mmCIF file of C-alpha atoms in Angstrom:
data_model
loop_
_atom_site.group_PDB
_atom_site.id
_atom_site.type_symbol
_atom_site.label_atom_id
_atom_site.label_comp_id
_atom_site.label_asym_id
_atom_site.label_seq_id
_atom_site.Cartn_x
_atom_site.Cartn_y
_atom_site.Cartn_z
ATOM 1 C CA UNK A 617 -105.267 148.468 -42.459
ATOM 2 C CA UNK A 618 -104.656 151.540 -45.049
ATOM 3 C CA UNK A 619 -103.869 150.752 -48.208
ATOM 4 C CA UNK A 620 -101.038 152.649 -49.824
ATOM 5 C CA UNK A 621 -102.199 153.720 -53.244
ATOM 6 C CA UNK A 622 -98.064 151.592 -53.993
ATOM 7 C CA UNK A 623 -99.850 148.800 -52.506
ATOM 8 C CA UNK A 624 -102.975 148.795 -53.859
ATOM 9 C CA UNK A 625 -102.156 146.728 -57.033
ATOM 10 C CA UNK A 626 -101.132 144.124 -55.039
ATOM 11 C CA UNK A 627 -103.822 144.589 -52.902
ATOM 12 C CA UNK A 628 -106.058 144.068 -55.615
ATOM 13 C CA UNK A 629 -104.060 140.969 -56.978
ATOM 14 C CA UNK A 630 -104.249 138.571 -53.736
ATOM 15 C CA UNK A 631 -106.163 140.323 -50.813
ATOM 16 C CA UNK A 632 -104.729 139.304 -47.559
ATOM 17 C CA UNK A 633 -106.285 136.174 -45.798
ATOM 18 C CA UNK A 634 -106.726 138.315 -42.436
ATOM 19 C CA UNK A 635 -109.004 140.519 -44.442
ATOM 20 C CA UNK A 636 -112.552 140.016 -43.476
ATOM 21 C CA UNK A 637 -114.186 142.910 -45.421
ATOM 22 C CA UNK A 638 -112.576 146.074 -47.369
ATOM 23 C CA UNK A 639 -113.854 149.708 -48.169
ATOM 24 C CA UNK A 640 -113.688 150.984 -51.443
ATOM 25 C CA UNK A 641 -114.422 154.366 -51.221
ATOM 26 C CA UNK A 642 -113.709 157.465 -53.270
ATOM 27 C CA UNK A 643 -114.492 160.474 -55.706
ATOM 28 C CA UNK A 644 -114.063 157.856 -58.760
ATOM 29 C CA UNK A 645 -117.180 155.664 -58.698
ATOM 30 C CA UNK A 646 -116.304 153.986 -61.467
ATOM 31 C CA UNK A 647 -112.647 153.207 -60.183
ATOM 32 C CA UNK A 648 -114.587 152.060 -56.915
ATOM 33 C CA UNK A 649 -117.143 150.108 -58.849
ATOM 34 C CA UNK A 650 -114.178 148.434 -60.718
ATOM 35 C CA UNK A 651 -111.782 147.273 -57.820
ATOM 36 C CA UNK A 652 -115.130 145.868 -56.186
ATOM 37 C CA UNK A 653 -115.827 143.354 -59.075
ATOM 38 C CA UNK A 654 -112.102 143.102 -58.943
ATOM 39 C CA UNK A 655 -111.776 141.824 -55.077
ATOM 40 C CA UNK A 656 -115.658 140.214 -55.992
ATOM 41 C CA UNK A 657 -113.945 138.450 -58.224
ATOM 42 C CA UNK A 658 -111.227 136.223 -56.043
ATOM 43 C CA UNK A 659 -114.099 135.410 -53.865
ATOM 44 C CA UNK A 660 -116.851 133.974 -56.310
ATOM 45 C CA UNK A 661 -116.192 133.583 -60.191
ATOM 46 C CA UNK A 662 -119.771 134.843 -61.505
ATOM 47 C CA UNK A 663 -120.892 137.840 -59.421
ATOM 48 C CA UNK A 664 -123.974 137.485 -60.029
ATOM 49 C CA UNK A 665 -124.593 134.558 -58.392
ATOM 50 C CA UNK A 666 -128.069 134.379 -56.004
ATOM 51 C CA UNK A 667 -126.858 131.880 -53.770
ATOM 52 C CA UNK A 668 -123.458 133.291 -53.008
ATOM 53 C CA UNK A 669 -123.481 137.122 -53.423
ATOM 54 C CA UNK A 670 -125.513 139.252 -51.434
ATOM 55 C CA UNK A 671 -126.573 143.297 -51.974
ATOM 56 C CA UNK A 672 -127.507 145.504 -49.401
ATOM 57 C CA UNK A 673 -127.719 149.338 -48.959
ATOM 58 C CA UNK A 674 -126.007 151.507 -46.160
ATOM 59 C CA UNK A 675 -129.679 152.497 -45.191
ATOM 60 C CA UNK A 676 -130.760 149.064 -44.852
ATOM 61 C CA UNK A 677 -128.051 148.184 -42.076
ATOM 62 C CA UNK A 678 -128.717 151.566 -40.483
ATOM 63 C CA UNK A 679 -132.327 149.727 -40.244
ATOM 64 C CA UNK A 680 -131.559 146.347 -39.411
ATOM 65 C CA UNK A 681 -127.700 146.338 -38.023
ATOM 66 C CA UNK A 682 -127.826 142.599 -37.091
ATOM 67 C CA UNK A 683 -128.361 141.839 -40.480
ATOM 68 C CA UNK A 684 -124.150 142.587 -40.973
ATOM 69 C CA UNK A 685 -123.648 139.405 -38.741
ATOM 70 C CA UNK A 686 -126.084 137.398 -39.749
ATOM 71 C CA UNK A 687 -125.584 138.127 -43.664
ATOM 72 C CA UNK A 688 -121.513 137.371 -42.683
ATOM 73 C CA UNK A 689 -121.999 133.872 -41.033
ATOM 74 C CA UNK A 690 -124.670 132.674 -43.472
ATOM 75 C CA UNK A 691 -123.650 129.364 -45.363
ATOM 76 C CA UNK A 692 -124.791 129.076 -49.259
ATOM 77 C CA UNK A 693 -126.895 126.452 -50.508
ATOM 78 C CA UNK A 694 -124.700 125.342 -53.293
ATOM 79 C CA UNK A 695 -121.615 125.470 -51.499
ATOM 80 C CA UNK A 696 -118.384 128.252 -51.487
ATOM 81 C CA UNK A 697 -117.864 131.027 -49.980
ATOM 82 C CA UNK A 698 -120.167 134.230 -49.629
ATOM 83 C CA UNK A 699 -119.673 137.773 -50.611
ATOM 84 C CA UNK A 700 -121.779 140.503 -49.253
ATOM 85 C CA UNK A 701 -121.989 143.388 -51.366
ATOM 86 C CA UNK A 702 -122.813 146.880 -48.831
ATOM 87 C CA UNK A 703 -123.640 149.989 -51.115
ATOM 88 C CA UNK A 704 -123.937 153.400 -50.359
ATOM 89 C CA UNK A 705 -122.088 153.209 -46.730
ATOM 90 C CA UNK A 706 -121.732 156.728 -44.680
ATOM 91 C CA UNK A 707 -120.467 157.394 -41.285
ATOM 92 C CA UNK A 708 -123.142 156.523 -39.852
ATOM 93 C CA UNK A 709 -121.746 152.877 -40.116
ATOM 94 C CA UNK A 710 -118.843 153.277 -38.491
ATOM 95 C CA UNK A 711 -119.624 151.752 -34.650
ATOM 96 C CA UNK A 712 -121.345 149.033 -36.424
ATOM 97 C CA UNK A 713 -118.607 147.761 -38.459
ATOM 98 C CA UNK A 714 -115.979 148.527 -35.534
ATOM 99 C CA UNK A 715 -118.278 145.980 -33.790
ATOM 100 C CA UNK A 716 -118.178 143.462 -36.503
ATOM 101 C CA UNK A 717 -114.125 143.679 -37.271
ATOM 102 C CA UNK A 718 -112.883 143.153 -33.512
ATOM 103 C CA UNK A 719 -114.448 139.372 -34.202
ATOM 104 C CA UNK A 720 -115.967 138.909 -37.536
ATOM 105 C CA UNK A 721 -118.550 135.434 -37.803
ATOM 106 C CA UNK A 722 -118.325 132.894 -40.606
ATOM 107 C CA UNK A 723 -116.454 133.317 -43.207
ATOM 108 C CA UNK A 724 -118.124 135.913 -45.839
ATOM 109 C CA UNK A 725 -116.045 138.469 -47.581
ATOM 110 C CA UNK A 726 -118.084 141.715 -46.896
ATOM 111 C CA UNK A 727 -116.788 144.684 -49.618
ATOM 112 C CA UNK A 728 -118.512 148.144 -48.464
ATOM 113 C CA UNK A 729 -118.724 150.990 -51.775
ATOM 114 C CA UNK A 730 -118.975 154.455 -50.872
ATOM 115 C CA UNK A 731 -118.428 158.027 -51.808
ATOM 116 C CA UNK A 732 -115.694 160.456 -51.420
ATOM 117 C CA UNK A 733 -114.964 160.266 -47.271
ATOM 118 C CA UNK A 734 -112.381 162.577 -45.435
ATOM 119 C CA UNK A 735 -109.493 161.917 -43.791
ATOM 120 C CA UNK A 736 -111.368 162.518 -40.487
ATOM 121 C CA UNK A 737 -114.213 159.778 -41.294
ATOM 122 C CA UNK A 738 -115.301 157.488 -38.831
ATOM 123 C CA UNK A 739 -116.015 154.790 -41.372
ATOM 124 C CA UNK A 740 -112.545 154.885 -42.729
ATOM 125 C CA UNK A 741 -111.271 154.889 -39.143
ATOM 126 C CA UNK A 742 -113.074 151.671 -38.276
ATOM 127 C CA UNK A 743 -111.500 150.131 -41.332
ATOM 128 C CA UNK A 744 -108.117 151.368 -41.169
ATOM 129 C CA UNK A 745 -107.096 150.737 -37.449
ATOM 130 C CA UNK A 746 -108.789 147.416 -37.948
ATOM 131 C CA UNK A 747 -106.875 144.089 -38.349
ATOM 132 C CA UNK A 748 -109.383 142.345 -40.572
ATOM 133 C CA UNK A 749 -110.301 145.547 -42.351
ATOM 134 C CA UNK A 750 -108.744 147.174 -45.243
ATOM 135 C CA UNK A 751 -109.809 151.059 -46.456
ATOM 136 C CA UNK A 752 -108.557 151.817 -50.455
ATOM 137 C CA UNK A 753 -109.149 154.958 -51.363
ATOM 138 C CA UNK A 754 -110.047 155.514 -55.269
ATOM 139 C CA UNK A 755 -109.305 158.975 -56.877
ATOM 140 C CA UNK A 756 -109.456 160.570 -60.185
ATOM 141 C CA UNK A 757 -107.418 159.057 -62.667
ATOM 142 C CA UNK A 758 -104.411 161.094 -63.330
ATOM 143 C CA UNK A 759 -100.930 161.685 -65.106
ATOM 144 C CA UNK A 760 -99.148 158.209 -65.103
ATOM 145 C CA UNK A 761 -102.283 155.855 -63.273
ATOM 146 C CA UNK A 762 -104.693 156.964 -66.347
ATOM 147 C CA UNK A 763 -101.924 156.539 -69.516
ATOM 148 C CA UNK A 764 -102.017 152.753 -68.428
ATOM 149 C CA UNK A 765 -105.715 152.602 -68.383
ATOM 150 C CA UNK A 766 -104.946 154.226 -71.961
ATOM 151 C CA UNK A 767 -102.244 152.140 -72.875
ATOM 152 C CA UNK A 768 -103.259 148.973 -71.895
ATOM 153 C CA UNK A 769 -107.176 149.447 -73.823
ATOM 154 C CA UNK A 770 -105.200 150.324 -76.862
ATOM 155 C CA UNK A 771 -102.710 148.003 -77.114
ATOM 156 C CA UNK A 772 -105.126 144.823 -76.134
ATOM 157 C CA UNK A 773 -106.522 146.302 -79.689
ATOM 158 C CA UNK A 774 -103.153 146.304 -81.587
ATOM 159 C CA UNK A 775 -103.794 150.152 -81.369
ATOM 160 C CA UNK A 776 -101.058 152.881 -81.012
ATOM 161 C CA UNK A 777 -101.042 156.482 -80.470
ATOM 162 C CA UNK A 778 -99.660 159.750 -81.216
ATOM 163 C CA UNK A 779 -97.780 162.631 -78.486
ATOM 164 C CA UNK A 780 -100.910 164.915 -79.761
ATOM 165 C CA UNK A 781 -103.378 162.680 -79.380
ATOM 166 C CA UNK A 782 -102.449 160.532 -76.039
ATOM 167 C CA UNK A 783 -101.773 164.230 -74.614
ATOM 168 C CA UNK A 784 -105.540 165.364 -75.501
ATOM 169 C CA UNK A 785 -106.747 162.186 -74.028
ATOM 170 C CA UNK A 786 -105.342 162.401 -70.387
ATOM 171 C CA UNK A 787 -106.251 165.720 -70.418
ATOM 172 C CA UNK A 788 -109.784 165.067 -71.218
ATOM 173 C CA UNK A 789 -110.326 161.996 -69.618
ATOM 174 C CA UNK A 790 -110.077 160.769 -65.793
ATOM 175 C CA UNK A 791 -112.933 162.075 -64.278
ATOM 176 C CA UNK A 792 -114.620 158.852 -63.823
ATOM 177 C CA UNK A 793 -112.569 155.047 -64.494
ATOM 178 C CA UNK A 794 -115.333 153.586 -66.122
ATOM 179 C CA UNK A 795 -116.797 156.653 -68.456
ATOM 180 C CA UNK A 796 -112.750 156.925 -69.449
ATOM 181 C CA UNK A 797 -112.977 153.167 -70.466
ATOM 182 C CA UNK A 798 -116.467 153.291 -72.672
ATOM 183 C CA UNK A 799 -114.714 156.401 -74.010
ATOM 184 C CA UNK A 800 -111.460 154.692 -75.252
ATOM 185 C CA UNK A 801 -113.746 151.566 -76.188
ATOM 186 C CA UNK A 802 -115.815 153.933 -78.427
ATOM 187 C CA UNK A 803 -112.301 155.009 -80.483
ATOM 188 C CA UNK A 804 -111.568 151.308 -80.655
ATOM 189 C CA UNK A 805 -114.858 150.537 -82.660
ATOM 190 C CA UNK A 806 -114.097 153.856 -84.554
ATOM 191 C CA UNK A 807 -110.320 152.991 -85.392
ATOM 192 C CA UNK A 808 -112.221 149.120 -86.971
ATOM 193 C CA UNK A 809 -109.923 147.253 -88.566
ATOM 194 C CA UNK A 810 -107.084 150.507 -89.142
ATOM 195 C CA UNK A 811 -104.076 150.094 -87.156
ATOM 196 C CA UNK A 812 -102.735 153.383 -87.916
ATOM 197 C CA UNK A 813 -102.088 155.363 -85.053
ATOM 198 C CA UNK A 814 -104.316 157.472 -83.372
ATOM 199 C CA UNK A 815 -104.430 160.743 -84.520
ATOM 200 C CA UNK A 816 -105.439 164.029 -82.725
ATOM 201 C CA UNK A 817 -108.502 164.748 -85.028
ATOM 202 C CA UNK A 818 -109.499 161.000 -84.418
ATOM 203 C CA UNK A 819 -109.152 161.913 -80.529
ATOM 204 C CA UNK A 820 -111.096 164.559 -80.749
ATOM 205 C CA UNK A 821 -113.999 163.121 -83.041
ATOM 206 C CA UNK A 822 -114.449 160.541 -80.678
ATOM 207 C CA UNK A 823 -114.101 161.835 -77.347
ATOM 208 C CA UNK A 824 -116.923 164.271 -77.169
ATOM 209 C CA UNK A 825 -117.570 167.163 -74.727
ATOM 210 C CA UNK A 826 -116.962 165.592 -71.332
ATOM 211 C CA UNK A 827 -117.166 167.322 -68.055
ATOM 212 C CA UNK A 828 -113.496 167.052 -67.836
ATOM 213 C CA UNK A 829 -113.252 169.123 -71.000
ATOM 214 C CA UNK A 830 -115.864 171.616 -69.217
ATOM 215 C CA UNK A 831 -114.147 171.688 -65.954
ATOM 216 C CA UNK A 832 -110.248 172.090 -67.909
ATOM 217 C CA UNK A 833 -112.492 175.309 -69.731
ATOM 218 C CA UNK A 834 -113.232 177.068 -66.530
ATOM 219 C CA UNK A 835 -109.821 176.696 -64.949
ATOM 220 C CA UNK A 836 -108.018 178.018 -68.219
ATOM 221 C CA UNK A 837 -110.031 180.962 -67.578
ATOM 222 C CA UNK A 838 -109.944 181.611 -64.191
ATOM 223 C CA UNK A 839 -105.960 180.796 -64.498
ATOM 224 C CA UNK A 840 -105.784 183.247 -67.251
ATOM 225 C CA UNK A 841 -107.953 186.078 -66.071
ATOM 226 C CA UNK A 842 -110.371 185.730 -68.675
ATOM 227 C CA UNK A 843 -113.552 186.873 -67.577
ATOM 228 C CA UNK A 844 -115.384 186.974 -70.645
ATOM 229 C CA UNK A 845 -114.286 182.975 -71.111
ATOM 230 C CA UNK A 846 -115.429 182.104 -67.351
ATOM 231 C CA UNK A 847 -118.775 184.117 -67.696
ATOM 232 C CA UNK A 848 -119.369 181.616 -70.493
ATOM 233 C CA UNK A 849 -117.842 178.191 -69.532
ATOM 234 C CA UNK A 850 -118.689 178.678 -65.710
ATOM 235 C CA UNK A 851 -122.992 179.064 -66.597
ATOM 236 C CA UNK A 852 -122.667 176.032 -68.757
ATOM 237 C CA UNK A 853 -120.488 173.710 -66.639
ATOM 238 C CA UNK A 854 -123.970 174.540 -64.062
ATOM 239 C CA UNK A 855 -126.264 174.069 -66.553
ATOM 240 C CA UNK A 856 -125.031 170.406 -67.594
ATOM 241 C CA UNK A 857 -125.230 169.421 -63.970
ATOM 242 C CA UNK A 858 -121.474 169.502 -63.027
ATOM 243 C CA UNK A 859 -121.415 170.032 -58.614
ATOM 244 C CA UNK A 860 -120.119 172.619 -57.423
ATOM 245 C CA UNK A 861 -117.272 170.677 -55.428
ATOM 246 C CA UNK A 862 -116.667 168.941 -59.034
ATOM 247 C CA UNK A 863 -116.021 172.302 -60.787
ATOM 248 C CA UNK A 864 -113.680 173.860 -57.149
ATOM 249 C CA UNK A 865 -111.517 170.248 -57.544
ATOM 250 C CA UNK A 866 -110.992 170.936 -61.046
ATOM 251 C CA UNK A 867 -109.979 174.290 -60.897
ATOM 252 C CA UNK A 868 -107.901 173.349 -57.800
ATOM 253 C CA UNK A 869 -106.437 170.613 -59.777
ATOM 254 C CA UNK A 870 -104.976 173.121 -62.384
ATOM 255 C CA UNK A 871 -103.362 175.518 -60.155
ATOM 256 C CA UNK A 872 -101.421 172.718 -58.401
ATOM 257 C CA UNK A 873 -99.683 172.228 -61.839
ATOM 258 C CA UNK A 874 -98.913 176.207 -61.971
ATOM 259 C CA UNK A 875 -97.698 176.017 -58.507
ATOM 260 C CA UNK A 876 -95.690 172.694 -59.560
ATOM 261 C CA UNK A 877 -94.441 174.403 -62.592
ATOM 262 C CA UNK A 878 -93.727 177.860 -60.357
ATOM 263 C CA UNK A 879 -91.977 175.718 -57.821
ATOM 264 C CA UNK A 880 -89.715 173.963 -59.616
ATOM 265 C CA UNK A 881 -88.610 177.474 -62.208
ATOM 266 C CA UNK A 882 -88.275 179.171 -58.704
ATOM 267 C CA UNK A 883 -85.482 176.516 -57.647
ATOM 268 C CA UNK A 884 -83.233 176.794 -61.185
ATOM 269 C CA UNK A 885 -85.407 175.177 -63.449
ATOM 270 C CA UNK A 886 -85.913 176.159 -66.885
ATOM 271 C CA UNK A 887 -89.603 176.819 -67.668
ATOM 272 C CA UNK A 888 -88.873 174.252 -70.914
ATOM 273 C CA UNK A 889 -87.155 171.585 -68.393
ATOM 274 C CA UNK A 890 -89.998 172.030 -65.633
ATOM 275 C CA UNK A 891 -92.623 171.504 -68.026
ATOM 276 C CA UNK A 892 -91.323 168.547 -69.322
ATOM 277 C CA UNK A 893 -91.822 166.961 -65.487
ATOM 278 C CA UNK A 894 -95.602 167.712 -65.658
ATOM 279 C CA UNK A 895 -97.653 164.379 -65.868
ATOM 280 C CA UNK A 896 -100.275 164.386 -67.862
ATOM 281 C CA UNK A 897 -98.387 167.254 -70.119
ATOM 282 C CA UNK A 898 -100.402 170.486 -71.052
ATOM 283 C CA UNK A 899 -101.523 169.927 -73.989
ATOM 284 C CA UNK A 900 -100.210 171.954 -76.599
ATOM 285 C CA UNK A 901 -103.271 174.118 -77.618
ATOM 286 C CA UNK A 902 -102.771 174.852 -74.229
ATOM 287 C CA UNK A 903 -99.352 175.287 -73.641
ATOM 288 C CA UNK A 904 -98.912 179.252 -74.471
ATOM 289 C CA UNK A 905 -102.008 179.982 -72.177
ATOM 290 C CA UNK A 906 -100.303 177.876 -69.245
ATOM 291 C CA UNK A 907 -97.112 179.767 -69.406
ATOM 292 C CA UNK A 908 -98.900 183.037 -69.527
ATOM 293 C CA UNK A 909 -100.660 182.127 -66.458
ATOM 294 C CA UNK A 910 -97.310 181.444 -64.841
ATOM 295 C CA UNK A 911 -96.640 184.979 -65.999
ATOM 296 C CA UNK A 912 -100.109 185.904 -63.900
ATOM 297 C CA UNK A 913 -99.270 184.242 -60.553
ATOM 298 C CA UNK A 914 -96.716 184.803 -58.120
ATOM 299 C CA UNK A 915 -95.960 181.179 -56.262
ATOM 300 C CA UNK A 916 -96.987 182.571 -52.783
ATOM 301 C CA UNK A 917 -100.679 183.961 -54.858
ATOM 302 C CA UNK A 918 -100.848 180.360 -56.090
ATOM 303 C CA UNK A 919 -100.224 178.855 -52.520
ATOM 304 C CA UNK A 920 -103.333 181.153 -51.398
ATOM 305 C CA UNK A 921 -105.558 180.472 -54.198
ATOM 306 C CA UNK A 922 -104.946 176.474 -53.836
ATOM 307 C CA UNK A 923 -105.980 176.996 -50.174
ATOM 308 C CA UNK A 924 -109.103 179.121 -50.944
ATOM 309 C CA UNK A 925 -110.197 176.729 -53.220
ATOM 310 C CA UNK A 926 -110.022 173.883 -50.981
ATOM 311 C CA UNK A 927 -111.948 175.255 -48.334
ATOM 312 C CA UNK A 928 -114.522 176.160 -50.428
ATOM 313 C CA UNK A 929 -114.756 172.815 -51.911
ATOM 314 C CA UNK A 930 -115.032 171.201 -48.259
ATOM 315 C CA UNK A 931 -117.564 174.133 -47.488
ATOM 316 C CA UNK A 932 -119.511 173.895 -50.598
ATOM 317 C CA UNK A 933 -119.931 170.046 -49.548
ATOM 318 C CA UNK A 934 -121.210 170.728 -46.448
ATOM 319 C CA UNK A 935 -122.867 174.145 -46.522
ATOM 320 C CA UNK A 936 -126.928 174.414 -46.359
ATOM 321 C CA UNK A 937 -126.633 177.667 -48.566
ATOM 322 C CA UNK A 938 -126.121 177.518 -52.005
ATOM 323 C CA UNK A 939 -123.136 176.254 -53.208
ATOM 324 C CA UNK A 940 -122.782 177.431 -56.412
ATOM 325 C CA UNK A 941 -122.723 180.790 -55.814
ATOM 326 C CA UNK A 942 -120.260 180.642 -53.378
ATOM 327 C CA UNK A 943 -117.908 178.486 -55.577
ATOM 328 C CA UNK A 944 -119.334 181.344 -58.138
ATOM 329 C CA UNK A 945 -117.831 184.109 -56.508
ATOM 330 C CA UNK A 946 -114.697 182.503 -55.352
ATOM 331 C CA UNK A 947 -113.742 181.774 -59.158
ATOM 332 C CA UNK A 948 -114.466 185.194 -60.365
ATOM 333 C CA UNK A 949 -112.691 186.840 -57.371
ATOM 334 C CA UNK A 950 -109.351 184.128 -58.840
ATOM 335 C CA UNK A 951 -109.772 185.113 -62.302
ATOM 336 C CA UNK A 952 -110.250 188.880 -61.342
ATOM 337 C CA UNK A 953 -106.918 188.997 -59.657
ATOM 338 C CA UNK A 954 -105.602 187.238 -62.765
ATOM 339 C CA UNK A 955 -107.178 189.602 -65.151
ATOM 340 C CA UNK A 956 -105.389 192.504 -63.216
ATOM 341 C CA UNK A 957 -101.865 190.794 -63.128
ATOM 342 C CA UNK A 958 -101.970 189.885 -66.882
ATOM 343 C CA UNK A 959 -103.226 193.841 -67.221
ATOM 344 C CA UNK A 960 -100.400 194.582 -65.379
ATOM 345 C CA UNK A 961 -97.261 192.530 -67.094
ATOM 346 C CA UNK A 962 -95.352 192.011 -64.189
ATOM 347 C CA UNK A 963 -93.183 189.042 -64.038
ATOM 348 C CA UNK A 964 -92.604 187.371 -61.272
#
């Protein structure tokens, strides 16, 4: 079965008795890391019990693929049921744990982690047609899932927040569910014993130079046809190790809230009303950049651009070249085009 990203907190509440094993897969490791102790955690109460939790790699069942089956019907020593832990699973899975789903032995709970898997994978296949699987995809914490995450850290410290300061936060956090929580924990144990609210110079003390502040600076520039700003931010973001795909996604990410923005002015909107729908909201540093880029980008340009940028993130994942520079020249080609519109002044 697919699970609905509606469904998925239920999902994660009680998983279904029929469910034999479940792939957690996604861009998000920590978000895929989490829901795994989460499901772990109806299954056996300490996780890191020897005698009833079991860790084994993708590679290692590409190696030994009886080892699913035998690993599923084992019986503990001490009693209760098992959980089999399978990290790092690829495609290269996928016949093997069709196999194992049509008629699954013992009674194990078998929860597979892996990475960010298309819509086309085999693995996710085997899971989703399957009636004792269950595939849950885990993506980048945005707009209403990530204020939660925000909310619900803060307020199990008696903590509140500002508009200025919450807004810099989901801007600048998300990338990765567990690096946002240590990041919010950090402000906790800066914020003590105050129970002030959060202010935006507390924010911004605490929640230091993140790849998602990085990526946000290459997309404002690209966006805004700032070449000088991407000849700077772009070198960097490569230099502190951010992929290739990571840095595409990002940028990607921005101009689907100019085309959201673009779409919804082009159908009656005010630009004030339409902005107001955007979850998270641009932050307001930002804000004048953003609606000059709207300024910059005619909605059909913005329809291209998306679609440029997504096949050069699937490429730049699968290419043997170099990645970067093609992901290079794609972004300056964007924020050329956006440097000559802005030059330009034409409205659309």
């Amino acid at each position: 079965m697919k699970v609905e990203p509606k469904n998925a907190a239920a999902f994660l509440k009680a998983m279904p008795t029929s469910i034999r094993a479940a792939l957690i897969f996604g861009p998000d490791g920590g978000l895929v890391r989490e829901r795994i102790a989460t499901l772990g955690a109806q299954v056996v109460e300490d996780l890191g019990d020897p005698f009833r939790v079991v860790e084994v790699s993708g590679a290692e069942l590409k190696d030994d693929p009886a080892r699913l089956a035998d690993e599923a019907a084992s019986l503990s020593l001490m009693g209760g049921r098992r959980l089999v832990r399978v990290r790092d699973a690829q495609d290269n899975l996928a016949k093997l744990f069709e196999d194992f789903l049509k008629d699954p032995p013992g009674d194990a709970i078998i929860l597979v982690e892996a990475g960010d898997l298309p819509a086309k994978s085999a693995l996710r296949k085997a899971f989703e047609k399957s009636e004792t699987g269950a595939a849950l995809a885990c993506y980048r914490d945005e707009g209403r899932d990530l204020s939660q995450v925000l909310r619900g850290i803060l307020s199990k410290a008696a903590l509140t927040i500002d508009q200025d300061a919450e807004a810099y936060l989901l801007r600048n956090l998300g990338g990765d569910r567990q690096t946002s929580r240590k990041e919010l924990e950090k402000l906790v144990i800066y914020k003590g014993e105050d129970k002030t609210a959060i202010t935006l110079s507390e924010a911004e003390a605490c929640i230091g130079d993140t790849s998602a502040q990085a990526a946000n600076a290459i997309a404002m520039a690209v966006a805004s046809g700032d070449l000088k700003g991407l000849a700077k931010s772009l070198p960097r973001g490569l230099q502190e190790g951010m992929p290739a795909p990571v840095i595409l996604r990002g940028v990607g990410g921005h101009f689907h809230r100019l085309f959201f923005i673009s779409a919804l002015v082009a159908e009656g909107e005010s630009l004030d009303n339409a902005l107001r729908q955007l979850r998270p909201p641009v932050f307001w540093k930002d804000r004048n950049a953003f609606t000059g880029q709207l300024r910059c980008w005619r909605q059909k340009e913005l329809s291209t651009a998306l679609q440029r940028l997504l096949d050069a993130e699937r490429l730049s994942k699968s290419s043997g070249g170099a990645p970067e520079v093609m992901a290079s020249d794609l972004l300056y080609r964007l924020c050329a085009h956006a440097a000559r519109r802005a030059r330009s002044s034409q409205a659309y």
